[in-house]
GROMACS .gro file of C-alpha atoms in nm:
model
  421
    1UNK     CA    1   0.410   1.312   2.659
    2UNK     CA    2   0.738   1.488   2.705
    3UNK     CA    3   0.948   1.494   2.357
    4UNK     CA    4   0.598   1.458   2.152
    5UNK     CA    5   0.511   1.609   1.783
    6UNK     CA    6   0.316   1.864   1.842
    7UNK     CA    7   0.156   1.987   1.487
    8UNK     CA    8  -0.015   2.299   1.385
    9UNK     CA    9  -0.044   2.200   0.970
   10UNK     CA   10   0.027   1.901   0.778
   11UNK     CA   11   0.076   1.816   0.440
   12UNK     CA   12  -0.068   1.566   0.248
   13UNK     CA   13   0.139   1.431  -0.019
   14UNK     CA   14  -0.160   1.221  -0.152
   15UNK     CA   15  -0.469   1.167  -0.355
   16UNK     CA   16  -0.785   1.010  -0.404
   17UNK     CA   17  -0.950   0.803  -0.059
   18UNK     CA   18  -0.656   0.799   0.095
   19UNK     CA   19  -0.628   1.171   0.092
   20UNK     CA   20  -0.997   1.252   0.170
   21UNK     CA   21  -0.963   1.044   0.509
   22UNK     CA   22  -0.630   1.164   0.608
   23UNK     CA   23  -0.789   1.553   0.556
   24UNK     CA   24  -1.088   1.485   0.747
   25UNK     CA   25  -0.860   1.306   1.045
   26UNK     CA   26  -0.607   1.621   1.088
   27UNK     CA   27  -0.906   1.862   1.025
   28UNK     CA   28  -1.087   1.666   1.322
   29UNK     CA   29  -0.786   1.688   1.566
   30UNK     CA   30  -0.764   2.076   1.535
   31UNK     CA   31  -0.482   2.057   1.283
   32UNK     CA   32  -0.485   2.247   0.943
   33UNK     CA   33  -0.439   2.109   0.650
   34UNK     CA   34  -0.258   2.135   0.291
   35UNK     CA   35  -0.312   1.881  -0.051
   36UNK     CA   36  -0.061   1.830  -0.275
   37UNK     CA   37  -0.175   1.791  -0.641
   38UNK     CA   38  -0.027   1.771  -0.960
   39UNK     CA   39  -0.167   1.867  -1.247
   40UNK     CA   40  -0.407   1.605  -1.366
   41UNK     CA   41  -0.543   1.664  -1.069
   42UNK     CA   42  -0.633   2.020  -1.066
   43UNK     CA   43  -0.959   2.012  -1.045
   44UNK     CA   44  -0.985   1.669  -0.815
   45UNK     CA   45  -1.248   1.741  -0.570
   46UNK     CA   46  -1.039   1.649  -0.292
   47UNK     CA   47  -0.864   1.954  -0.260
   48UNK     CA   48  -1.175   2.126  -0.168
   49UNK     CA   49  -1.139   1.961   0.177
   50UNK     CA   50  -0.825   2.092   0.246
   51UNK     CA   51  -0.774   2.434   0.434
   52UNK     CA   52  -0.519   2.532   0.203
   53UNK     CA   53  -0.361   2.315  -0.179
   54UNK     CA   54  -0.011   2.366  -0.283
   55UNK     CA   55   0.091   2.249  -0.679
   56UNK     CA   56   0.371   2.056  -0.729
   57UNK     CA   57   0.462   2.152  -1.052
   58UNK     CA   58   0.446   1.831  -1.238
   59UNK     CA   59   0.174   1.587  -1.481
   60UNK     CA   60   0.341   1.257  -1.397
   61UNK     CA   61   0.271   1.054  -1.048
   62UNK     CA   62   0.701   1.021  -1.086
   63UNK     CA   63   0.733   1.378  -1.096
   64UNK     CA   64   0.467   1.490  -0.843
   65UNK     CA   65   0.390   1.248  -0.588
   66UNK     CA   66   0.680   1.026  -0.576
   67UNK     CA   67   0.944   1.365  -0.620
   68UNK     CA   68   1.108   1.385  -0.298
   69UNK     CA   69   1.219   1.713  -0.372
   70UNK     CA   70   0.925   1.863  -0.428
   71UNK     CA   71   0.704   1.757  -0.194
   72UNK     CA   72   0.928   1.877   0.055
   73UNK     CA   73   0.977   2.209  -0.088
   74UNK     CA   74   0.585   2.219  -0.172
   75UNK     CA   75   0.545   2.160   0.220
   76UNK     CA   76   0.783   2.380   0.363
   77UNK     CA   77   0.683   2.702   0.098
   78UNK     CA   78   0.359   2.585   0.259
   79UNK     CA   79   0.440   2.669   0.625
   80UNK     CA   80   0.389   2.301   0.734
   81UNK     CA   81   0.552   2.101   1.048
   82UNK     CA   82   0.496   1.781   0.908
   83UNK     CA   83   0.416   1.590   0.556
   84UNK     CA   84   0.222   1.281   0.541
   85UNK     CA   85   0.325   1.085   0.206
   86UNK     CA   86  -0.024   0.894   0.252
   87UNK     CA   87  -0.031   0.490   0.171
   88UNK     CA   88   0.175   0.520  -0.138
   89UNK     CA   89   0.564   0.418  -0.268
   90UNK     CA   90   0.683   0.763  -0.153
   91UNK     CA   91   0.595   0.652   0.254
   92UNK     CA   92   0.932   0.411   0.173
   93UNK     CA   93   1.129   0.613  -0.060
   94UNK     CA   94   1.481   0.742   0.237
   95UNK     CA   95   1.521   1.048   0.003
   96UNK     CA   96   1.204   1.143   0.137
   97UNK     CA   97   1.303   1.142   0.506
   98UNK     CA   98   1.699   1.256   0.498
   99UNK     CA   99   1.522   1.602   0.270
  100UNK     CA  100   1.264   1.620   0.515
  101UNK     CA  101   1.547   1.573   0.817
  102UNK     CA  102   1.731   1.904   0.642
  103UNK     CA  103   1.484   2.066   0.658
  104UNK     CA  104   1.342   2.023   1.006
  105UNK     CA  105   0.972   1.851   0.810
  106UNK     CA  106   0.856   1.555   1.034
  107UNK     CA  107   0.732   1.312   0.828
  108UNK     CA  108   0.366   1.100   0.950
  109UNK     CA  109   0.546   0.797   0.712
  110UNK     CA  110   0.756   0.599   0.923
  111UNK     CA  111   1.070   0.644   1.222
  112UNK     CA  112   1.337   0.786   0.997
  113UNK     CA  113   1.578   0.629   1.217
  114UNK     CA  114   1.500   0.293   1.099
  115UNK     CA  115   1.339   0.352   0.740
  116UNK     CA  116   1.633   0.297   0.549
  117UNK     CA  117   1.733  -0.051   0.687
  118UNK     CA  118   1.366  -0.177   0.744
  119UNK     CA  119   1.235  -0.107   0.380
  120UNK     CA  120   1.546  -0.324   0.205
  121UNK     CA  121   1.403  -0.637   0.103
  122UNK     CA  122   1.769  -0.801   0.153
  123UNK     CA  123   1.760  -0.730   0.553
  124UNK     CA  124   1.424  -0.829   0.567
  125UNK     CA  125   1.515  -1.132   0.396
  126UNK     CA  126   1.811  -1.188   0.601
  127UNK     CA  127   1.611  -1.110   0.912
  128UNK     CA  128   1.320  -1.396   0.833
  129UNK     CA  129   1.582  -1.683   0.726
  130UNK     CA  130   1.719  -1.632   1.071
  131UNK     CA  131   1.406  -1.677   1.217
  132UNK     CA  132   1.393  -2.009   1.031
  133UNK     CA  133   1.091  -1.919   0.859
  134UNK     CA  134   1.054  -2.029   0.495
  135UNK     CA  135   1.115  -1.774   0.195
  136UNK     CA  136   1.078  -1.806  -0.137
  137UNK     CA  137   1.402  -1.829  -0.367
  138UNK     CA  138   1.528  -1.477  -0.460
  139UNK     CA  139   1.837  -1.290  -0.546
  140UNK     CA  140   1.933  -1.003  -0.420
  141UNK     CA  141   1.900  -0.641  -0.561
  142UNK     CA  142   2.095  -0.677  -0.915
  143UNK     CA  143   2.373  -0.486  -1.031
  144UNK     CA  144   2.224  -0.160  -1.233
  145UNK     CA  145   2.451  -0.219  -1.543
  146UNK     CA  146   2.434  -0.602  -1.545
  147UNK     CA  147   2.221  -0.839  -1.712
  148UNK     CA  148   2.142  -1.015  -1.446
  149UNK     CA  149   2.263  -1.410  -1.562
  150UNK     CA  150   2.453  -1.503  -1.302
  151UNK     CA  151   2.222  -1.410  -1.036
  152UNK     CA  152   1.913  -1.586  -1.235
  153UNK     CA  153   2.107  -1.917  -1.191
  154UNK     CA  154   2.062  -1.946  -0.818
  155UNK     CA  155   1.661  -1.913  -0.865
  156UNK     CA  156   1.491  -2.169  -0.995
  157UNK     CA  157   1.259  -2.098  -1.328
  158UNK     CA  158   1.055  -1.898  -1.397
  159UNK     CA  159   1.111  -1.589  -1.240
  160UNK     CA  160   0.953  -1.239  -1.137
  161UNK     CA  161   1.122  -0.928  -1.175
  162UNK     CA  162   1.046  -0.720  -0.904
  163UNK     CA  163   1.146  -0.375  -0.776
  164UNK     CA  164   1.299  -0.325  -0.433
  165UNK     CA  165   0.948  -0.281  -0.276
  166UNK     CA  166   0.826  -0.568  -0.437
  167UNK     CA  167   0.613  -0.462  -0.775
  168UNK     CA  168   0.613  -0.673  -1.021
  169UNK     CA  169   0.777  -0.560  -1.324
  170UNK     CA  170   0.826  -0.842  -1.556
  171UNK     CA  171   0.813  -1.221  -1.594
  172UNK     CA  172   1.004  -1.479  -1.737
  173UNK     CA  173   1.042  -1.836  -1.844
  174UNK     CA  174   1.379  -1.885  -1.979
  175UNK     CA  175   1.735  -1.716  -1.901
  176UNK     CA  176   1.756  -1.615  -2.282
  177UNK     CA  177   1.462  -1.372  -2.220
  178UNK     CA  178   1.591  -1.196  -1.907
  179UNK     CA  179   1.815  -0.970  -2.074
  180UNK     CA  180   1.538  -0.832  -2.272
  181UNK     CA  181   1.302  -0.802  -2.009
  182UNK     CA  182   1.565  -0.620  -1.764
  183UNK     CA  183   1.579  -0.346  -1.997
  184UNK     CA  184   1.171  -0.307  -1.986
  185UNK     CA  185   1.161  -0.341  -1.623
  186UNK     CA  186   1.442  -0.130  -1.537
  187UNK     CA  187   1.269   0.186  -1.737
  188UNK     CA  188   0.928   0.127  -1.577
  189UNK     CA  189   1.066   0.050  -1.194
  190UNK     CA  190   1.228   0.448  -1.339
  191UNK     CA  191   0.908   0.625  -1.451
  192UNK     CA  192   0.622   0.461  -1.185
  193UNK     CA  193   0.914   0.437  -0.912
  194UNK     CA  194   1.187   0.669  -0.992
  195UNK     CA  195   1.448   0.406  -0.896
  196UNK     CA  196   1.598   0.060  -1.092
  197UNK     CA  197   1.675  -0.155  -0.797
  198UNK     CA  198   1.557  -0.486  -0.919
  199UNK     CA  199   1.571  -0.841  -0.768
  200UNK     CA  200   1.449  -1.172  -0.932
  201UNK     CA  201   1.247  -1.421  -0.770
  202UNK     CA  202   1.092  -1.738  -0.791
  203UNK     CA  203   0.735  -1.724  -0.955
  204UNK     CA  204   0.611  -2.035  -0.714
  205UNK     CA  205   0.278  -2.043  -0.999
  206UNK     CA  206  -0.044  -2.055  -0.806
  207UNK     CA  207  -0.058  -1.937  -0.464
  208UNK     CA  208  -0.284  -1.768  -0.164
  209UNK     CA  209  -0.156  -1.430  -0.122
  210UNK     CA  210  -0.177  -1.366   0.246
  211UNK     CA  211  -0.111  -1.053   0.464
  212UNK     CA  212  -0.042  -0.981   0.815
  213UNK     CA  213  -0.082  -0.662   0.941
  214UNK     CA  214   0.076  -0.537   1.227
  215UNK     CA  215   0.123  -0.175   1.466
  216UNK     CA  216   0.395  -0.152   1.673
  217UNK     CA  217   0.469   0.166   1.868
  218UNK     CA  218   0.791   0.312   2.002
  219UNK     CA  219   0.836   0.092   2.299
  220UNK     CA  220   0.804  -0.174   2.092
  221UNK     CA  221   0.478  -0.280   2.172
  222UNK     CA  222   0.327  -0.489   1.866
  223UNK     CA  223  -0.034  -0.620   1.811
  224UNK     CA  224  -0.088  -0.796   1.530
  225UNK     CA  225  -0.484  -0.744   1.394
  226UNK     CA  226  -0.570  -1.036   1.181
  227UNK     CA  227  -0.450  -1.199   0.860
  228UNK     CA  228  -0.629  -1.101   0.481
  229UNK     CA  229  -0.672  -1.325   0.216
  230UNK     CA  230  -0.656  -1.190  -0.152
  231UNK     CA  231  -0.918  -1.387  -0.402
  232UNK     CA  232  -0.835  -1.169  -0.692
  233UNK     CA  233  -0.552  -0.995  -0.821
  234UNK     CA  234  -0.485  -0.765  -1.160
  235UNK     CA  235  -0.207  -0.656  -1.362
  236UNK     CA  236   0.096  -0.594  -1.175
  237UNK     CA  237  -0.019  -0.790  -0.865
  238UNK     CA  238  -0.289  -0.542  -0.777
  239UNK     CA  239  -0.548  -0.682  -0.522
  240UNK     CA  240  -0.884  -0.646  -0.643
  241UNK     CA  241  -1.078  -0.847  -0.373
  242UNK     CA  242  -0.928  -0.936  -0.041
  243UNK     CA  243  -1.125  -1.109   0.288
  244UNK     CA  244  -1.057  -1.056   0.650
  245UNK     CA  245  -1.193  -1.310   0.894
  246UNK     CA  246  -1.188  -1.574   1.226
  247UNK     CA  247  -1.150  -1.851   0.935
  248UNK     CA  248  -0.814  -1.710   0.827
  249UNK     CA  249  -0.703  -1.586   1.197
  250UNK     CA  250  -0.327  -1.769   1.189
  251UNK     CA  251  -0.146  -1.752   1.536
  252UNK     CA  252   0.223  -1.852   1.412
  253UNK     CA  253   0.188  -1.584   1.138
  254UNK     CA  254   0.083  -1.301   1.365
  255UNK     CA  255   0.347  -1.376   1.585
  256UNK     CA  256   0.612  -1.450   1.330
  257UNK     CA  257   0.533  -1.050   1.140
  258UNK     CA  258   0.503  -0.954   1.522
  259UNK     CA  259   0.844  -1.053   1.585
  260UNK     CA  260   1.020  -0.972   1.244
  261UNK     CA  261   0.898  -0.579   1.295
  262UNK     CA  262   1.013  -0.571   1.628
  263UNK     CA  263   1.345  -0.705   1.502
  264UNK     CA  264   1.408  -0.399   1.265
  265UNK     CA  265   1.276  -0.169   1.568
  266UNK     CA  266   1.006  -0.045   1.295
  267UNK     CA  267   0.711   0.210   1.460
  268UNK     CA  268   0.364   0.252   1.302
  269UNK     CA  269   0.142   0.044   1.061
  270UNK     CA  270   0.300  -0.255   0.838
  271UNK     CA  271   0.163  -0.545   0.667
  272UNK     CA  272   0.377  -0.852   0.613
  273UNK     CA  273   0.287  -1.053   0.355
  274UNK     CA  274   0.301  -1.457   0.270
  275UNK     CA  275   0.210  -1.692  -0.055
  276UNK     CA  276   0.125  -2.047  -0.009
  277UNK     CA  277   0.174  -2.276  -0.263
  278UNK     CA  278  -0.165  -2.532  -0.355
  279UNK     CA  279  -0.243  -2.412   0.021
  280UNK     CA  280   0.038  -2.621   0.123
  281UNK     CA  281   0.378  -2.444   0.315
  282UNK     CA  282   0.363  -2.095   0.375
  283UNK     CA  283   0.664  -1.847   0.255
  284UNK     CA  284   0.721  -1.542   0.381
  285UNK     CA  285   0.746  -1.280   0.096
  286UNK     CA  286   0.815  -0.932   0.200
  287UNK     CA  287   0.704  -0.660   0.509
  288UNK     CA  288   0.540  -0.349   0.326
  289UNK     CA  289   0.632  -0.073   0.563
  290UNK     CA  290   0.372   0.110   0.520
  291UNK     CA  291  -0.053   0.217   0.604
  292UNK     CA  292  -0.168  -0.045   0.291
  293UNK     CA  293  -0.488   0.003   0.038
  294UNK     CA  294  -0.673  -0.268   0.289
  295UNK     CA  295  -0.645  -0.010   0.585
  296UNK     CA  296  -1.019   0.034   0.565
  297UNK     CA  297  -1.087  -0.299   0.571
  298UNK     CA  298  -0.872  -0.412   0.888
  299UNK     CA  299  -1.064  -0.132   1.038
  300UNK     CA  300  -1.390  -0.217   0.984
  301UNK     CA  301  -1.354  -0.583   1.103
  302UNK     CA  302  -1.132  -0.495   1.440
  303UNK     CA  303  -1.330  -0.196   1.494
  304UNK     CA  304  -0.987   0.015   1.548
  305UNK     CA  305  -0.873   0.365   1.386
  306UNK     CA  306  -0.576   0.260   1.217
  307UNK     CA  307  -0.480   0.657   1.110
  308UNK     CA  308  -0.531   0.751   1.469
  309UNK     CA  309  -0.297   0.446   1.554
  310UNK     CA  310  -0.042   0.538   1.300
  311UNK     CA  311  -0.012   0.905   1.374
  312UNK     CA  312  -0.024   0.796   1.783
  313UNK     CA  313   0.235   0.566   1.750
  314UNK     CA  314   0.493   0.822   1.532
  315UNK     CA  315   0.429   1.099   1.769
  316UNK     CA  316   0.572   0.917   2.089
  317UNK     CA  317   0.179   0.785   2.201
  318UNK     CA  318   0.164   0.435   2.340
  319UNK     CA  319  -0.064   0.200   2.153
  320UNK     CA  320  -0.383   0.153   2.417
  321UNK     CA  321  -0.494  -0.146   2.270
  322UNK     CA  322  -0.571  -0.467   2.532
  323UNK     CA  323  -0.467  -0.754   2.366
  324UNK     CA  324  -0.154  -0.808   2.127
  325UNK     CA  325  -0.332  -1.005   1.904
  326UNK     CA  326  -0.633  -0.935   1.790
  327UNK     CA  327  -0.846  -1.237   1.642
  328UNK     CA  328  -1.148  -1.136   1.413
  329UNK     CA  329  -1.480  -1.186   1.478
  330UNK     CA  330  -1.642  -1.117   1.222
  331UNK     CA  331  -1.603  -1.143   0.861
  332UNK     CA  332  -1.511  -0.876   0.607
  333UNK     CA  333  -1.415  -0.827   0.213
  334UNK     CA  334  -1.359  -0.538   0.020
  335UNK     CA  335  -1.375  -0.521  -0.344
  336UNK     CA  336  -1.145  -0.242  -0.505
  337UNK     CA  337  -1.282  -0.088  -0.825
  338UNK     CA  338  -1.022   0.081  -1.070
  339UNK     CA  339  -0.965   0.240  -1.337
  340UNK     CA  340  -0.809   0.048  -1.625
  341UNK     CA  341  -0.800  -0.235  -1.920
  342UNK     CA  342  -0.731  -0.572  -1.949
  343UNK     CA  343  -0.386  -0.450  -1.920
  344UNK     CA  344  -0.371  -0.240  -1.599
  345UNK     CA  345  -0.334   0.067  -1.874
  346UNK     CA  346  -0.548   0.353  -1.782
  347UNK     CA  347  -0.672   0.524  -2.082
  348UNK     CA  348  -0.802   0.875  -2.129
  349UNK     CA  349  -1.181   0.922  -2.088
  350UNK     CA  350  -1.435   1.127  -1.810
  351UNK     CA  351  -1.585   0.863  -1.607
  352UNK     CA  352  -1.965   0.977  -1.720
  353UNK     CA  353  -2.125   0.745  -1.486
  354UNK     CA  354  -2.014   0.608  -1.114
  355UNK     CA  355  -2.309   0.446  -0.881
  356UNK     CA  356  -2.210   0.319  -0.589
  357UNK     CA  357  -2.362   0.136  -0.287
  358UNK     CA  358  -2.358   0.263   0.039
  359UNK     CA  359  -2.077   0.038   0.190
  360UNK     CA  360  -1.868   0.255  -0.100
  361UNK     CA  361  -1.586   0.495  -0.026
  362UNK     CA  362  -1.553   0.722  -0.265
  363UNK     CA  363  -1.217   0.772  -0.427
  364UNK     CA  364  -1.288   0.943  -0.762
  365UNK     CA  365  -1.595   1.149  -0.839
  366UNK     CA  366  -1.839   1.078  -1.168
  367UNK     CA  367  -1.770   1.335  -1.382
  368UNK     CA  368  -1.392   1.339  -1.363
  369UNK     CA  369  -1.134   1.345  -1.670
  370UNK     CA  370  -0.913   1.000  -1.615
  371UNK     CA  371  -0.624   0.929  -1.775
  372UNK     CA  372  -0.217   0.736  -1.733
  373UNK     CA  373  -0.179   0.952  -1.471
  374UNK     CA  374  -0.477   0.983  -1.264
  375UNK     CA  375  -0.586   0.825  -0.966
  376UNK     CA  376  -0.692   0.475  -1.083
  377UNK     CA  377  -0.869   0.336  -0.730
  378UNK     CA  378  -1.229   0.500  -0.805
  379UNK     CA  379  -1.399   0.301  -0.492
  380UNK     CA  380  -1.362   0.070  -0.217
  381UNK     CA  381  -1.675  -0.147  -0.165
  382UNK     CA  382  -1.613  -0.292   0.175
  383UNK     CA  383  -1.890  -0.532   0.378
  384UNK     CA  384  -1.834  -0.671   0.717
  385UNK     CA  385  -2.072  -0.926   0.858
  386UNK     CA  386  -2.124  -1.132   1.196
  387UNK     CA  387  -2.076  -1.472   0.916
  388UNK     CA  388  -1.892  -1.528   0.623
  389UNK     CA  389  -2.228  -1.670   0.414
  390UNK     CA  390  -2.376  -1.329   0.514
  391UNK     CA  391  -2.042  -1.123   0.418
  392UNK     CA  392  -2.032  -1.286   0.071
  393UNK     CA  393  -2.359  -1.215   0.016
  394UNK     CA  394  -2.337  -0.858   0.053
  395UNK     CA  395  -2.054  -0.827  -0.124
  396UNK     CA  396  -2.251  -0.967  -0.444
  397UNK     CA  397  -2.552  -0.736  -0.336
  398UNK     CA  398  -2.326  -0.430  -0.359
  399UNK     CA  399  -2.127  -0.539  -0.664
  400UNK     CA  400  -2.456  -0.548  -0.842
  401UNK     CA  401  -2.552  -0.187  -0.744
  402UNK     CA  402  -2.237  -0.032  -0.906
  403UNK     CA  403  -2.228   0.118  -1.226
  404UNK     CA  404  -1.930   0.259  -1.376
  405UNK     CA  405  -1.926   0.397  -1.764
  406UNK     CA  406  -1.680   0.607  -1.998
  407UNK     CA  407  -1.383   0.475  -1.883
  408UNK     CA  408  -1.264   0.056  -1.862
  409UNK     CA  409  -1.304  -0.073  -1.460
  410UNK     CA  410  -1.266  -0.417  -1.346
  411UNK     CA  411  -1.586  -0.403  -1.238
  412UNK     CA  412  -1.656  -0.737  -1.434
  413UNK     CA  413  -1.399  -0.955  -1.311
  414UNK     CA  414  -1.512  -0.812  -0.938
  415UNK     CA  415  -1.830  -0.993  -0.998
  416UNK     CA  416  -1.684  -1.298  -1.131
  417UNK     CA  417  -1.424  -1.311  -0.836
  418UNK     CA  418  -1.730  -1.275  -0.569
  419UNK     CA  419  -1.949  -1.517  -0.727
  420UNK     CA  420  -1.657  -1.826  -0.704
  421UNK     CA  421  -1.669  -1.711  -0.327
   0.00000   0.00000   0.00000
């Protein structure tokens, strides 16, 4: 196709599963490859897939990973056409793209002509009212230096505080407390995000956490491939065990993140995600614009190549799919084991023991030195079956063939979360 990418050796800007399938998809299209690592990860065994690894000078994810700067310099000293920033906060961070822009990097993220506007939560926001689809109660991004009072008084109690993407940083139950916890939240959105851009927002209590996800290519083309359900969730908000299925296929949901993409003119891979209350209304909560952890899972359910899809659609390629929505036949979960306490804190320890079941992908190896600033997703157990009896079922069957020692997992609440299935 006439004004296509055409690549000759990509950077990825990435780690753990993520970075393993990314490698082995460039190396398989003739392109060569570079990994990024920092210095915890030194000796990951990742970077023994790559053709060629590049340091970026750095221990912490803040400094390595999410450093604009230096993943851009790290791919350009490299010799590399293009970087791919690989599923993480750095695929939405705009410093990435205008430094990349300078110096003539493509970047396998997103369209930088539309990055900036489609990753603010406040145009989303504004976008989705006008649709006339429900939203939760939220402010908008607070002022850096304030303390955030006058804002909290338009949301009804309690409230999350959440960074622009979305994180959660911090909760609370009365307006007395939110000065206090602005402070926290403001210095961790800076070390795990390198930014303070903070918004509050209604904590609706108990809810299904839903997602949509969605590829839409540069004529605008979307198809929207099925809607997940999370049944567990850790510190932070992190999804531990998440379905995909034909008993949650939604047709006003597909079409509503269908439409809302195409309204920002986004390209590639996005999920839009929705919370409903005691399984009541259903409120929109924010468009990640980006290839999410449940990639793997989406693909194993549809049967499509969601990496292929992403790179085809940034590069000028048409998506070739049939249908532009794509209902689920069959039924899938996948259980994410990680590396962590009771507290989401990752300690420092060698994980001396990892079994895993064959429906396992691999993220960290046994044998590896963990620690804060390691890669904390050590597997993805995923199981697709033609039945959701016969799905849940092999997710317990796998669960019970892990075994993960030397280092806190979730592994425990995994099991618990499948048997309630």
């Amino acid at each position: 196709m006439e004004g296509e990418i055409k690549l000759e050796r990509v950077m990825v800007a990435h780690r753990g599963a993520v970075a393993r399938r990314l490698l082995a998809w460039y190396r398989a299209q003739g392109v060569e490859t570079v990994i990024a690592f920092s210095e915890p990860d030194a000796e990951a065994s990742w970077l023994d897939e790559a053709d060629y690894d590049t340091y970026l000078n750095g221990r912490t994810v803040l400094e390595t990973y999410l450093n604009p700067e230096r993943v851009v310099s790290a791919a350009m000293d490299a010799g590399c056409d293009a970087v791919h920033p690989g599923n993480g906060f750095l695929a939405e961070n705009t410093e990435l793209y205008v430094r990349a822009n300078n110096a003539n990097l493509a970047v396998l993220g997103a369209d930088p002509t539309v990055v900036a506007h489609a990753v603010d939560r406040t145009i989303q926001r504004g976008r989705v009212e006008a649709m006339g689809v429900p939203v939760i109660p939220a402010t908008g991004i607070l002022p850096a230096d304030g303390d955030g009072m006058a804002e909290a008084s338009t949301v009804p109690l309690p409230l999350w505080i959440r960074a622009r993407g979305g994180l959660k940083l911090g909760h609370v139950e009365r307006l007395e407390e939110l000065s206090a916890a602005l402070v926290v939240a403001r210095a961790t959105a800076m070390e795990r995000l390198g930014h303070a851009e903070l918004f509050l927002e209604h904590d609706v209590g108990d809810a299904e956490l839903l997602s949509t996800t969605v590829v839409v290519d540069r004529r605008q083309r979307a198809v929207s491939l099925g809607t997940s359900l999370a049944h567990a969730t850790g510190p932070g908000g992190v999804t531990w065990l998440e379905e995909l299925g034909p008993s949650l296929d939604n047709v006003q949901l597909s079409d509503a993140a269908a439409a809302l993409l195409k309204s920002m003119r986004w390209v590639g891979p996005a999920t839009v995600r929705w919370v409903r209350p005691g399984g009541q209304t259903t409120f929109w909560q924010s468009a990640t614009m980006r290839l999410t952890t449940a990639y793997d899972l989406t693909e194993a359910v549809q049967g499509v190549d969601l990496v292929a899809a992403h790179h085809d659609a940034l590069v000028g390629r048409p998506l070739n799919w049939p249908d532009d929505r794509v209902t689920p036949t069959r039924t899938g979960f996948q259980a994410r084991l990680l590396h962590g306490d009771a507290q989401g804190r990752q300690v420092e320890g060698v994980l001396e023991r990892l079994q895993l079941p064959a429906a396992a992908t691999v993220g960290v190896d046994e044998g590896s030195v963990l620690g804060p600033e390691t890669e904390p997703l050590l597997a993805k157990i995923t199981v697709v079956e033609d039945s959701r009896a016969s799905a849940v079922a092999s997710l317990r069957a796998a669960l019970d063939q892990v075994a993960a020692e030397g280092v806190p997992t979730n592994l425990a609440g995994l099991r618990e979360a499948a048997a309630k299935l």
